[in-house]
Coordinates of N, CA and C in Angstrom, one line a residue:
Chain A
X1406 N -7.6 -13.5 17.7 CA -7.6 -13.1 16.3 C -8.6 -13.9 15.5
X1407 N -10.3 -13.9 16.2 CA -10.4 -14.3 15.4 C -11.2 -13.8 14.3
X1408 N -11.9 -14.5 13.0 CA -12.0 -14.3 11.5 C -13.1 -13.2 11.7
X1409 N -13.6 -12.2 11.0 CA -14.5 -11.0 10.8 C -15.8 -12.6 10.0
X1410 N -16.6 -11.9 10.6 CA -18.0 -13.1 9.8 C -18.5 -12.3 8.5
X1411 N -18.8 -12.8 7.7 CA -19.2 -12.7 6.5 C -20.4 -14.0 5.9
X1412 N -21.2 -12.9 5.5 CA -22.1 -14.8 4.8 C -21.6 -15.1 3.7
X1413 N -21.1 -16.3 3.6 CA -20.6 -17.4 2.3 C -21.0 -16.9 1.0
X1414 N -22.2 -16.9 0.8 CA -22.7 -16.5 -0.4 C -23.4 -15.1 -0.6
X1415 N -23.9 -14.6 -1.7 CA -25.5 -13.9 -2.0 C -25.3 -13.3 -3.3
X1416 N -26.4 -13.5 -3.8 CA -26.5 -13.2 -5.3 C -27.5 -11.9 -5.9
X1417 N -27.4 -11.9 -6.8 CA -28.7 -10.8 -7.3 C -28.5 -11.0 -8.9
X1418 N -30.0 -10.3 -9.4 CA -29.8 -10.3 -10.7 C -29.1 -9.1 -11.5
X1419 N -29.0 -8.9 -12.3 CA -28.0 -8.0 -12.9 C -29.1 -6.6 -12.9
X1420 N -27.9 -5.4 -12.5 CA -29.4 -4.0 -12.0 C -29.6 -4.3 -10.6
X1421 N -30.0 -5.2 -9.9 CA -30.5 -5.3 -8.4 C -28.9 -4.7 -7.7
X1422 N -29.3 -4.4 -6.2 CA -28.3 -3.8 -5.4 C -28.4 -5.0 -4.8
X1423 N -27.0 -5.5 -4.0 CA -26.7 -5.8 -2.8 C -26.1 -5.9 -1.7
X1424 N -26.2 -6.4 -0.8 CA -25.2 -5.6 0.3 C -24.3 -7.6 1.2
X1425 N -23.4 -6.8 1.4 CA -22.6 -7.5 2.2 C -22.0 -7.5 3.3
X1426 N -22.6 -8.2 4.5 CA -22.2 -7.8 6.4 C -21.2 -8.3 6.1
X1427 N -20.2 -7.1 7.3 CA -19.0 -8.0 8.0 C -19.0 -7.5 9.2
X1428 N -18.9 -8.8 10.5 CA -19.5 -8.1 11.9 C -18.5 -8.9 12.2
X1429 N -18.1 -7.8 13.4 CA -16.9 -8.1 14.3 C -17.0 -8.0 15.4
X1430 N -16.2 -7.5 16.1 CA -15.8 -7.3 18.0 C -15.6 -5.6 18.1
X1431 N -15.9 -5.2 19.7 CA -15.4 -4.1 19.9 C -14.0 -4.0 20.0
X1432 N -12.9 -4.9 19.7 CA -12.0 -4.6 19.4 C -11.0 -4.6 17.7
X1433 N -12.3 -5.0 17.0 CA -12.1 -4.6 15.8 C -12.5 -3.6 14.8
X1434 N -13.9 -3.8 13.9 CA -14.4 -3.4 13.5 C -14.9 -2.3 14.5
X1435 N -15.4 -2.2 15.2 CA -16.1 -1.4 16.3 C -14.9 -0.6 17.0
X1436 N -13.7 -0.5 17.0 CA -12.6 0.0 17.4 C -12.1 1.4 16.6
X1437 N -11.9 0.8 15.2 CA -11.6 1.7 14.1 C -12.2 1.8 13.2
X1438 N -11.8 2.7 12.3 CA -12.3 2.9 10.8 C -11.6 2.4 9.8
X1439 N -10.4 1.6 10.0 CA -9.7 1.0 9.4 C -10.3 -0.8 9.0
X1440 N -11.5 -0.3 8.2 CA -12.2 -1.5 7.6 C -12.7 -1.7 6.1
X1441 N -11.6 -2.2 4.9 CA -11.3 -2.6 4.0 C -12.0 -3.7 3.6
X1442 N -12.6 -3.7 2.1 CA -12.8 -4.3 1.3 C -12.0 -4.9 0.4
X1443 N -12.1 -5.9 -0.4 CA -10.8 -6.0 -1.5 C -12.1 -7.6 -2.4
X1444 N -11.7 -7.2 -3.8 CA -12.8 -7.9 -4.6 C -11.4 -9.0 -5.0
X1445 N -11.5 -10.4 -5.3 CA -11.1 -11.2 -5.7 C -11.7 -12.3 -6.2
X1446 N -11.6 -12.2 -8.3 CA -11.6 -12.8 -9.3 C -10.4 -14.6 -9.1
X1447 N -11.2 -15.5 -9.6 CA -10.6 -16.9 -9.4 C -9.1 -16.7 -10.0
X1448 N -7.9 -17.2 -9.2 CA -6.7 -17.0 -10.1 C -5.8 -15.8 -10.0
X1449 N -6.2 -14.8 -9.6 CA -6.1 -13.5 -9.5 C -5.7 -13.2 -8.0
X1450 N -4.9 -12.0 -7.8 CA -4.7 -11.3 -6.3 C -5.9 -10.2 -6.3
X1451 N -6.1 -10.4 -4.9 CA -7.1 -9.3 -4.4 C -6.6 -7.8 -4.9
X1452 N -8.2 -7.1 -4.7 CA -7.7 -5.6 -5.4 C -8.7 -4.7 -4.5
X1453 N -8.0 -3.8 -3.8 CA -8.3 -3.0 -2.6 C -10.1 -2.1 -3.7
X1454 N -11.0 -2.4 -3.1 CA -11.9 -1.9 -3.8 C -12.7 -0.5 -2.8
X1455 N -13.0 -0.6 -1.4 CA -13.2 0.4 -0.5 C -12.1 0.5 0.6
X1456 N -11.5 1.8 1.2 CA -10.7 1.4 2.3 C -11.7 2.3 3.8
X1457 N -10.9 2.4 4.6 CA -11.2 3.3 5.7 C -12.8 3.5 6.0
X1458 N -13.3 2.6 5.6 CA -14.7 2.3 6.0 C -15.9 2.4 4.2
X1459 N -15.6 3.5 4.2 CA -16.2 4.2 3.1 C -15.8 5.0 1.7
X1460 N -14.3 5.1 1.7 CA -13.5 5.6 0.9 C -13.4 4.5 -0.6
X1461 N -13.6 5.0 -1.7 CA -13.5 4.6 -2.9 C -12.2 4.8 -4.0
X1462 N -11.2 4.0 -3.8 CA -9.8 4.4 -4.7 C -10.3 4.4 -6.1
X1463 N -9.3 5.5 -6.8 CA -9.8 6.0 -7.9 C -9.7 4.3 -8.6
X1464 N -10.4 4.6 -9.7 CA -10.5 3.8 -10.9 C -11.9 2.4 -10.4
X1465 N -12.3 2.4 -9.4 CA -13.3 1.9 -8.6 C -14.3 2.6 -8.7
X1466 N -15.7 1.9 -9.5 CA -17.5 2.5 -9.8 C -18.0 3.0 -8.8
X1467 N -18.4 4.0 -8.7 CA -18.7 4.3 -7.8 C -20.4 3.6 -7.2
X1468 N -20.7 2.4 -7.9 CA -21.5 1.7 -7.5 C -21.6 1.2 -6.4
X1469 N -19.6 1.3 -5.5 CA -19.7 0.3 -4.6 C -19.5 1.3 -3.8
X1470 N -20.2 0.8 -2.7 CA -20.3 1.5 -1.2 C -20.3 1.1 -0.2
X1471 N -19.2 2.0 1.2 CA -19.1 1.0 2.3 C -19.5 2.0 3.2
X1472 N -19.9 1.0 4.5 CA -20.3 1.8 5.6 C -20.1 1.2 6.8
X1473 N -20.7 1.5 8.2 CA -19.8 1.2 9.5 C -21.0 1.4 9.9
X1474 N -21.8 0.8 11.3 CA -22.8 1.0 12.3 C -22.4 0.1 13.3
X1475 N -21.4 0.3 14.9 CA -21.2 -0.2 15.7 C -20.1 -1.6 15.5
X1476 N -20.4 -2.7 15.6 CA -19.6 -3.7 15.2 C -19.5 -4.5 13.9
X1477 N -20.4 -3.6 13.0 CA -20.5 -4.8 11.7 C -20.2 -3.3 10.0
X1478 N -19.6 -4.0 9.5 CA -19.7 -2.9 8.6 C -20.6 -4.1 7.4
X1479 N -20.9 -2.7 6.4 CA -21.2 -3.1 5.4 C -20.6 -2.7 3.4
X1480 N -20.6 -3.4 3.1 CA -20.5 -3.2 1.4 C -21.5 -3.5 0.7
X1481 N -21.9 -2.3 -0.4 CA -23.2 -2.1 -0.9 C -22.7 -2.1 -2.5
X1482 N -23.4 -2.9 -3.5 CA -23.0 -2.9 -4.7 C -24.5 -2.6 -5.4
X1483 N -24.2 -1.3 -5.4 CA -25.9 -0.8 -6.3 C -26.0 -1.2 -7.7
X1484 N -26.8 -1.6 -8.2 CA -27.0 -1.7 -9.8 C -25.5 -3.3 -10.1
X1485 N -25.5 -4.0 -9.6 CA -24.7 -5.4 -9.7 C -24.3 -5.4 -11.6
X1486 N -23.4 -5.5 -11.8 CA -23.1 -6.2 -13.1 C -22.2 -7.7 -13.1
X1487 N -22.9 -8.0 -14.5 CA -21.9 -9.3 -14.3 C -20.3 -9.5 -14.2
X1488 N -19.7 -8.3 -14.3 CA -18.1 -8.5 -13.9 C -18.1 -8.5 -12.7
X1489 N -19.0 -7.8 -11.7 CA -19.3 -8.0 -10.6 C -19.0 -9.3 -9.5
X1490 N -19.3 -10.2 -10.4 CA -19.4 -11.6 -10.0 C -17.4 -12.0 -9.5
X1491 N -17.6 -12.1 -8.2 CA -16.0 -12.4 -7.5 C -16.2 -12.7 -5.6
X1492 N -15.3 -13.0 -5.1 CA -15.4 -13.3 -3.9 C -14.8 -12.0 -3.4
X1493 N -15.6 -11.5 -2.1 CA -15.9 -10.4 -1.4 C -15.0 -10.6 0.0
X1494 N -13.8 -9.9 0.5 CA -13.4 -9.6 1.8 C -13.4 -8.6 2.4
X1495 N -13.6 -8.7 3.8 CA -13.3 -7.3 4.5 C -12.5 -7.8 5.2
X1496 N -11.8 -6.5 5.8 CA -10.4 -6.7 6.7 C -10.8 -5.9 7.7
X1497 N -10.0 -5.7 8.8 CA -10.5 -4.7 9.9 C -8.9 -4.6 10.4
X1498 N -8.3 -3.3 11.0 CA -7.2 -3.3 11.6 C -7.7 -3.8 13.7
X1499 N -7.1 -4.2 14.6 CA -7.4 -4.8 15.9 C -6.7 -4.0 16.7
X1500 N -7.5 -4.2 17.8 CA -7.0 -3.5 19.2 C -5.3 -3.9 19.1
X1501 N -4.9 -5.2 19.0 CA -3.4 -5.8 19.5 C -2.6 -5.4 18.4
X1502 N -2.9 -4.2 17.3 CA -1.7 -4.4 16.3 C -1.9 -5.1 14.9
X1503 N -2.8 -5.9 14.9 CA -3.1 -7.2 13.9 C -4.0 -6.4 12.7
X1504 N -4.0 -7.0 12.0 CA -5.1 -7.1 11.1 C -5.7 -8.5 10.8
X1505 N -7.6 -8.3 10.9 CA -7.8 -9.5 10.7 C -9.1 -9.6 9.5
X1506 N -9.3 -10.7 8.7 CA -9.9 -10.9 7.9 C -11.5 -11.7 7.5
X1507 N -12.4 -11.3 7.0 CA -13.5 -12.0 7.0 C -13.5 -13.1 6.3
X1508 N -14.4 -14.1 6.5 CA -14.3 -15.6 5.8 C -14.3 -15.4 3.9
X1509 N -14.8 -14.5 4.1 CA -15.0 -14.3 2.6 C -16.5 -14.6 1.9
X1510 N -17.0 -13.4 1.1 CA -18.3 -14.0 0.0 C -18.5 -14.2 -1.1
X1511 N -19.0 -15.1 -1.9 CA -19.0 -15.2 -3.0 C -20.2 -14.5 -3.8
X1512 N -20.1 -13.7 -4.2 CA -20.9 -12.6 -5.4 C -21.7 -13.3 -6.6
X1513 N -22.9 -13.5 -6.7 CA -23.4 -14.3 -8.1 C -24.2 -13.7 -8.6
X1514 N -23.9 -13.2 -9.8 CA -24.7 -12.4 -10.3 C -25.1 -13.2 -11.6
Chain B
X701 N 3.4 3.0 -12.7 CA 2.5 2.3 -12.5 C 3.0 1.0 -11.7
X702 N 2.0 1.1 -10.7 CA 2.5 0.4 -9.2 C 2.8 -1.0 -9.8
X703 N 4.4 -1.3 -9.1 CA 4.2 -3.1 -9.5 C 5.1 -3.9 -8.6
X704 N 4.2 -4.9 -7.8 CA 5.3 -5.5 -7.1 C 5.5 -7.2 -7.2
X705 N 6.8 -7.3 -7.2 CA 6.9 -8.4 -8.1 C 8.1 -9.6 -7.1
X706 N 7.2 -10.6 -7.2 CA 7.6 -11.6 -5.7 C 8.3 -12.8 -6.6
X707 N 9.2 -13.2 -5.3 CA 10.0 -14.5 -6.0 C 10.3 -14.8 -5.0
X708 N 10.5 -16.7 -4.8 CA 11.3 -17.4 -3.6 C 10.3 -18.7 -3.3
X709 N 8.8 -18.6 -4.1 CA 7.8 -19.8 -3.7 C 8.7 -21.2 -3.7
X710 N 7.7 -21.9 -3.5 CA 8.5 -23.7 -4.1 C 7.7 -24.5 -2.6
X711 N 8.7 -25.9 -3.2 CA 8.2 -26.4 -2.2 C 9.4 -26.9 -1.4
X712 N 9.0 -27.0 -0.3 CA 10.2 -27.2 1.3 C 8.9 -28.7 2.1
X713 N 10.1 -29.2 3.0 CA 9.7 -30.2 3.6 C 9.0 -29.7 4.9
X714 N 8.6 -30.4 5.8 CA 7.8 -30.2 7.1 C 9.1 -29.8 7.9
X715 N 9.3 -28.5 8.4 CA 10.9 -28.4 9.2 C 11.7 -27.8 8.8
X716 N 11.1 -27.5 7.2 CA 12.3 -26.6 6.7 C 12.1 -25.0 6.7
X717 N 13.1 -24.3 5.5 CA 12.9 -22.6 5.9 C 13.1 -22.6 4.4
X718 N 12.4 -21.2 4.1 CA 12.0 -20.9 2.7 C 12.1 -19.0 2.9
X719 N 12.4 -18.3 2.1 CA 12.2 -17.2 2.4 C 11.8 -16.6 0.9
X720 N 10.8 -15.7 1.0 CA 9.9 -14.8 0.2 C 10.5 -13.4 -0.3
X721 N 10.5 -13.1 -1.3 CA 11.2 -11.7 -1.5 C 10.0 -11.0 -2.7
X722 N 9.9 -9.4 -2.4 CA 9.2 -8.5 -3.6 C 10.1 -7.6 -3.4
X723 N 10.2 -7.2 -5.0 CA 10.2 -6.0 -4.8 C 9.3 -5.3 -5.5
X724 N 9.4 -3.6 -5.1 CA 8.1 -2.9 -5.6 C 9.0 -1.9 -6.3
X725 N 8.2 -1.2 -6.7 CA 8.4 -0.2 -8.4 C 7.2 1.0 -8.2
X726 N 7.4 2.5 -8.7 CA 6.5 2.9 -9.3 C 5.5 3.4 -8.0
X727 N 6.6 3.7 -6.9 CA 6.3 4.2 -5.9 C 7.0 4.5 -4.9
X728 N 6.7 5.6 -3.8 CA 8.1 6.0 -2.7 C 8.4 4.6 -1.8
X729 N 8.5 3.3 -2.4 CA 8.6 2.0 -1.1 C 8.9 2.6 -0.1
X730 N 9.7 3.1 0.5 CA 10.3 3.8 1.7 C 9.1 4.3 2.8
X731 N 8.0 5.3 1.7 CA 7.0 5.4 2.8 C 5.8 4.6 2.9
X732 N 6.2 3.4 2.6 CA 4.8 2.7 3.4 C 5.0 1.5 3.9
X733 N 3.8 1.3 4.7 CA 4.0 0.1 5.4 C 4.0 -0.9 4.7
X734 N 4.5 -2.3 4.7 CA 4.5 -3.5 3.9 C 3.7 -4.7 4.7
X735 N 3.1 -5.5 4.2 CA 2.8 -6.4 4.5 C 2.7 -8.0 3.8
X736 N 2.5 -8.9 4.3 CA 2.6 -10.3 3.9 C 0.8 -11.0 4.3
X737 N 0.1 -11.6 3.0 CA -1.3 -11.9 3.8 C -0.9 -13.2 2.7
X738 N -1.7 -14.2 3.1 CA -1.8 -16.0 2.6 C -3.2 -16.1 2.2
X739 N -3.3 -16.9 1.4 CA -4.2 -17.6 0.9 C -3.9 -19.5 1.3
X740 N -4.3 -20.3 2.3 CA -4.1 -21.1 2.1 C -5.5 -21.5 0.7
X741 N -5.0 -22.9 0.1 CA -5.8 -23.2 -1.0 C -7.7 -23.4 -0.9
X742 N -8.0 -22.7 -1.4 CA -9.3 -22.9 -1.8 C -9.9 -22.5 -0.5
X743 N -9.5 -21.4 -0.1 CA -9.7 -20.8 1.6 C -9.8 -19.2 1.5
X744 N -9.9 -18.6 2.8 CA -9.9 -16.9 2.8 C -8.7 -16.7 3.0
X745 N -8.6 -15.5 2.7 CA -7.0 -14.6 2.8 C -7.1 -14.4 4.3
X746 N -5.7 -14.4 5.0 CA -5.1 -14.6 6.6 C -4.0 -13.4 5.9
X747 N -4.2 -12.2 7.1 CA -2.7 -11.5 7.0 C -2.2 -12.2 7.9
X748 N -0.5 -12.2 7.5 CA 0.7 -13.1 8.5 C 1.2 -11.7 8.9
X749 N 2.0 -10.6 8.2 CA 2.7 -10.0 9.3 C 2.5 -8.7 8.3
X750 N 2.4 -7.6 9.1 CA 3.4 -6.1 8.5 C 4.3 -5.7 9.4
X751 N 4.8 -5.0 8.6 CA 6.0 -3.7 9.1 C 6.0 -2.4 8.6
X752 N 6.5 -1.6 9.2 CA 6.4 0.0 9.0 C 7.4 0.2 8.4
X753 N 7.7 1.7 8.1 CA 8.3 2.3 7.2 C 10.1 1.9 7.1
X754 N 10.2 2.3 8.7 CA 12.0 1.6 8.8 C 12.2 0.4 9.2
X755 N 11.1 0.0 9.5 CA 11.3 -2.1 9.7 C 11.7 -2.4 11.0
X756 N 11.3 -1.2 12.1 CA 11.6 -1.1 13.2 C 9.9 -2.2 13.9
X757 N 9.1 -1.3 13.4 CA 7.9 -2.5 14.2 C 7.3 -3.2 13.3
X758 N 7.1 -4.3 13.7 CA 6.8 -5.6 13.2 C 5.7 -6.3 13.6
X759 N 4.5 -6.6 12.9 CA 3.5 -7.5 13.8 C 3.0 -9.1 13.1
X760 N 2.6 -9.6 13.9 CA 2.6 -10.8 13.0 C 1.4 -11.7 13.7
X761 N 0.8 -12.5 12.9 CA -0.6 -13.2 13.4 C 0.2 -13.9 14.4
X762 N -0.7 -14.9 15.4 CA 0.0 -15.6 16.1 C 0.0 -16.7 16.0
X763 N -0.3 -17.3 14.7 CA 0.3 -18.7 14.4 C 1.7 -18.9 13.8
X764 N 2.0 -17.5 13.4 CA 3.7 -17.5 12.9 C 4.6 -17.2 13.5
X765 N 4.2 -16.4 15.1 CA 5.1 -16.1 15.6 C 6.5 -16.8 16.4
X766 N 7.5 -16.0 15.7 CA 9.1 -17.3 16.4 C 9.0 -18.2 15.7
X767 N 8.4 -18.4 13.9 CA 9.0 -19.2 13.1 C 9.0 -17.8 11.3
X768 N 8.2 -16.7 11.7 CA 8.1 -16.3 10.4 C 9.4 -14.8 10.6
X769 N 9.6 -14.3 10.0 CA 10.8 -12.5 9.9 C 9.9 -12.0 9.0
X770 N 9.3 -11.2 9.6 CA 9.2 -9.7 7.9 C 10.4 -8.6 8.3
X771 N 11.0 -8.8 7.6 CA 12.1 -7.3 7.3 C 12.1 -6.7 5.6
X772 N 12.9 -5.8 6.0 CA 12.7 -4.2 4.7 C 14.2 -4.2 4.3
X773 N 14.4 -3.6 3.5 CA 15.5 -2.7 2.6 C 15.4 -2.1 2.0
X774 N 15.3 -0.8 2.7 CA 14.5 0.7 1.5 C 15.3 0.7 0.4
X775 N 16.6 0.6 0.7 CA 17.2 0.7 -0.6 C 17.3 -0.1 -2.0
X776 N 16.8 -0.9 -1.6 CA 16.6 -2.5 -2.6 C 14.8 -2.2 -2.9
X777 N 14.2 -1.6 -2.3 CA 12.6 -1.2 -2.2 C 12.5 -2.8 -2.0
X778 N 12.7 -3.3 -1.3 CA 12.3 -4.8 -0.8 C 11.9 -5.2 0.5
X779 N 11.1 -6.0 0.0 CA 10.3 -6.8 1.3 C 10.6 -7.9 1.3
X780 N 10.9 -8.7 3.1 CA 11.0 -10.6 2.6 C 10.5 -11.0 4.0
X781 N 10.0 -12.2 3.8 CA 9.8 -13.0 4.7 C 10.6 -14.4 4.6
X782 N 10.8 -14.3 5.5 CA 12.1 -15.8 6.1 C 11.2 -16.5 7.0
X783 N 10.7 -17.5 6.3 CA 10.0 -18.6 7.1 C 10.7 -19.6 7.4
X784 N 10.8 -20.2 8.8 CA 11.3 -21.1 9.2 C 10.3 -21.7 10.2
X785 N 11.2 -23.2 10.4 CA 10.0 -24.5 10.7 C 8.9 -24.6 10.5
X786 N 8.4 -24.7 9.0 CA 7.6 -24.9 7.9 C 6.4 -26.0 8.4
X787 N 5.4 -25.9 8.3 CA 4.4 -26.9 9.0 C 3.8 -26.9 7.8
X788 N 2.8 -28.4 7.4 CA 1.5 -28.1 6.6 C 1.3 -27.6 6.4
X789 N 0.5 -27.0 7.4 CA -0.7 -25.9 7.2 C 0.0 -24.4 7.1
X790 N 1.3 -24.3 6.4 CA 1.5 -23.1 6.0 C 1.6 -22.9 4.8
X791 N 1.2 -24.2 4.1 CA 0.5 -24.2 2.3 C 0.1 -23.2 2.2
X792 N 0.3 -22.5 1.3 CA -0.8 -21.2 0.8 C 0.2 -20.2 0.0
X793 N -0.4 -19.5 -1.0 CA -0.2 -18.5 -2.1 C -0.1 -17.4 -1.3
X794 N 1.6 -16.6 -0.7 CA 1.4 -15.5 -0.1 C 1.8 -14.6 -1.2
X795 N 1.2 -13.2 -0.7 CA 1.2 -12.5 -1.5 C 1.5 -11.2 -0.7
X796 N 2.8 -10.3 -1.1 CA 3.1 -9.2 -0.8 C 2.2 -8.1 -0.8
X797 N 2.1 -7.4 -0.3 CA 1.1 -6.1 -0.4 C 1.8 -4.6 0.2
X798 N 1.3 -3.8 -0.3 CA 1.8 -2.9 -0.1 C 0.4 -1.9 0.7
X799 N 1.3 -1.4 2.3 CA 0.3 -0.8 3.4 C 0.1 -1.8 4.9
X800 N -0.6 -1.7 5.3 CA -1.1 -2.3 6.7 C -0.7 -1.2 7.8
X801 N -1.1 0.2 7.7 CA -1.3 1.1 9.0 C -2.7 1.2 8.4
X802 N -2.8 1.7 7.1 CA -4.6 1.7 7.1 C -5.4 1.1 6.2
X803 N -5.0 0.5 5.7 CA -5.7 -1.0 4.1 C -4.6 -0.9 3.6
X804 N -4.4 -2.1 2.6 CA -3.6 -2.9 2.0 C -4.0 -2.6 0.7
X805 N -3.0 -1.5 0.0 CA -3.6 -1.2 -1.2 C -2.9 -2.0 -2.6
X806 N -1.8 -2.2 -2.9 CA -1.4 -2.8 -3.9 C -0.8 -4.3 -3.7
X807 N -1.1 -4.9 -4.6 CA -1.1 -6.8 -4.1 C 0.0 -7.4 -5.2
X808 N 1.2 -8.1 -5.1 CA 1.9 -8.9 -5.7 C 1.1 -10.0 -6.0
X809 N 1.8 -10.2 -7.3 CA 1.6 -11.5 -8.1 C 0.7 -12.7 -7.2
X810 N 1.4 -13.1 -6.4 CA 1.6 -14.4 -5.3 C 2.7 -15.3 -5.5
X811 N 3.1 -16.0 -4.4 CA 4.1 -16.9 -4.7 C 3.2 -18.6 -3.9
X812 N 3.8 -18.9 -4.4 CA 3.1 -20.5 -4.1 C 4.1 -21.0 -3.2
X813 N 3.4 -20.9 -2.0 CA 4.5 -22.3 -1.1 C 4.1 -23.6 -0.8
X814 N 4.3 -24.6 -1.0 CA 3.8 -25.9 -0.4 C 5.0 -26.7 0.6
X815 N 4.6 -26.9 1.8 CA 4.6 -27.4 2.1 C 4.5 -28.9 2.9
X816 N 5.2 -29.8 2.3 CA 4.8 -31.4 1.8 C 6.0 -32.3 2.1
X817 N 6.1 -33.4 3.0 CA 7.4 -33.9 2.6 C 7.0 -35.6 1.3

């Protein structure tokens, strides 16, 4: 079980896109499509922002965008705004039943 | 409008047992899967366990296994976890969520547990 990789940080200026890896195993990410985003503000519970790879729950910009190629998915935040600015996870469901989690990114806009 | 709302944090000794309770609101509880994910402090979110609809299957990371319970009570729309033999390193702000067959869509408060003697 272990953690989905994610880079620590990455920033952009306000208007710029950017994107965020999360690479796993063929028994995670690479297994299913059950690979979730969730944005988390300091103090705050996370809040499901993409699910099932690519799916956008209502009330969510459609700025943000997720996608899947082999073992690593990605989340795409086109045109960044400063509310923007929060720490970035992905989750992935596992071959054994589990769900497991990326280290986390932090967003600086 | 979805709300699920956790009680039971605090703080317990190294050895002890503490148990977590939500309930949810403002939706069928019944049909969805529930889960339990942690925040230890100033760290990434770790899912600890879900369960499915009747609380028949249960999965759980394997650092809790044979000391954490997730069980259900549709009729209470409640979720708990019963943690027992409490270690350090089980500090962390868990938080109820609602789902884990295919993302974890709605997130409780959090509850704070520390673990400290």
């Amino acid at each position: 079980q272990s953690a989905l990789t994610q880079p620590p940080s990455v920033s952009g200026s306000p208007g710029q896109s950017v994107t965020i890896s999360c690479t796993g195993t063929s028994s995670d990410v690479g297994s299913y499509n059950r690979v979730s985003w969730y944005q988390q503000t300091p103090g705050t519970a996370p809040k499901l922002m993409i699910s099932e790879v690519s799916n956008r729950p209502s009330g969510v910009p459609d700025r943000f965008s997720g996608s899947k190629s082999g073992n690593t998915a990605s989340l795409t935040i086109s045109g960044i705004q400063a509310e923007d600015e929060a720490d970035y996870y992905c989750s992935s469901y596992t071959t054994t039943s589990t769900w497991v989690f990326g280290g986390g990114t932090r967003l600086t806009v | 409008e979805v709300q699920m709302v956790q009680s039971g944090g605090g703080l317990v000794q190294p050895g002890g047992s503490l148990r977590l309770s939500c309930v949810g609101s403002g939706f069928m509880f019944s049909k969805y899967y529930m889960s339990w994910v942690r925040q230890a402090p100033n760290k990434g979110l770790e899912w600890v366990a879900s369960t499915n609809q009747d609380g028949i299957e249960r999965n759980y990371v394997d650092s809790v296994k044979g000391r954490f319970t997730i069980s259900r009570d549709n009729a209470k729309n409640s979720v708990y976890l019963q943690m027992n033999n409490l270690r350090v390193e089980d500090t962390a702000v868990f938080y109820c969520v609602t789902g884990g067959a295919l993302f974890m869509r709605f997130w409780g408060q959090g509850a704070l547990v520390t673990v400290s003697s």
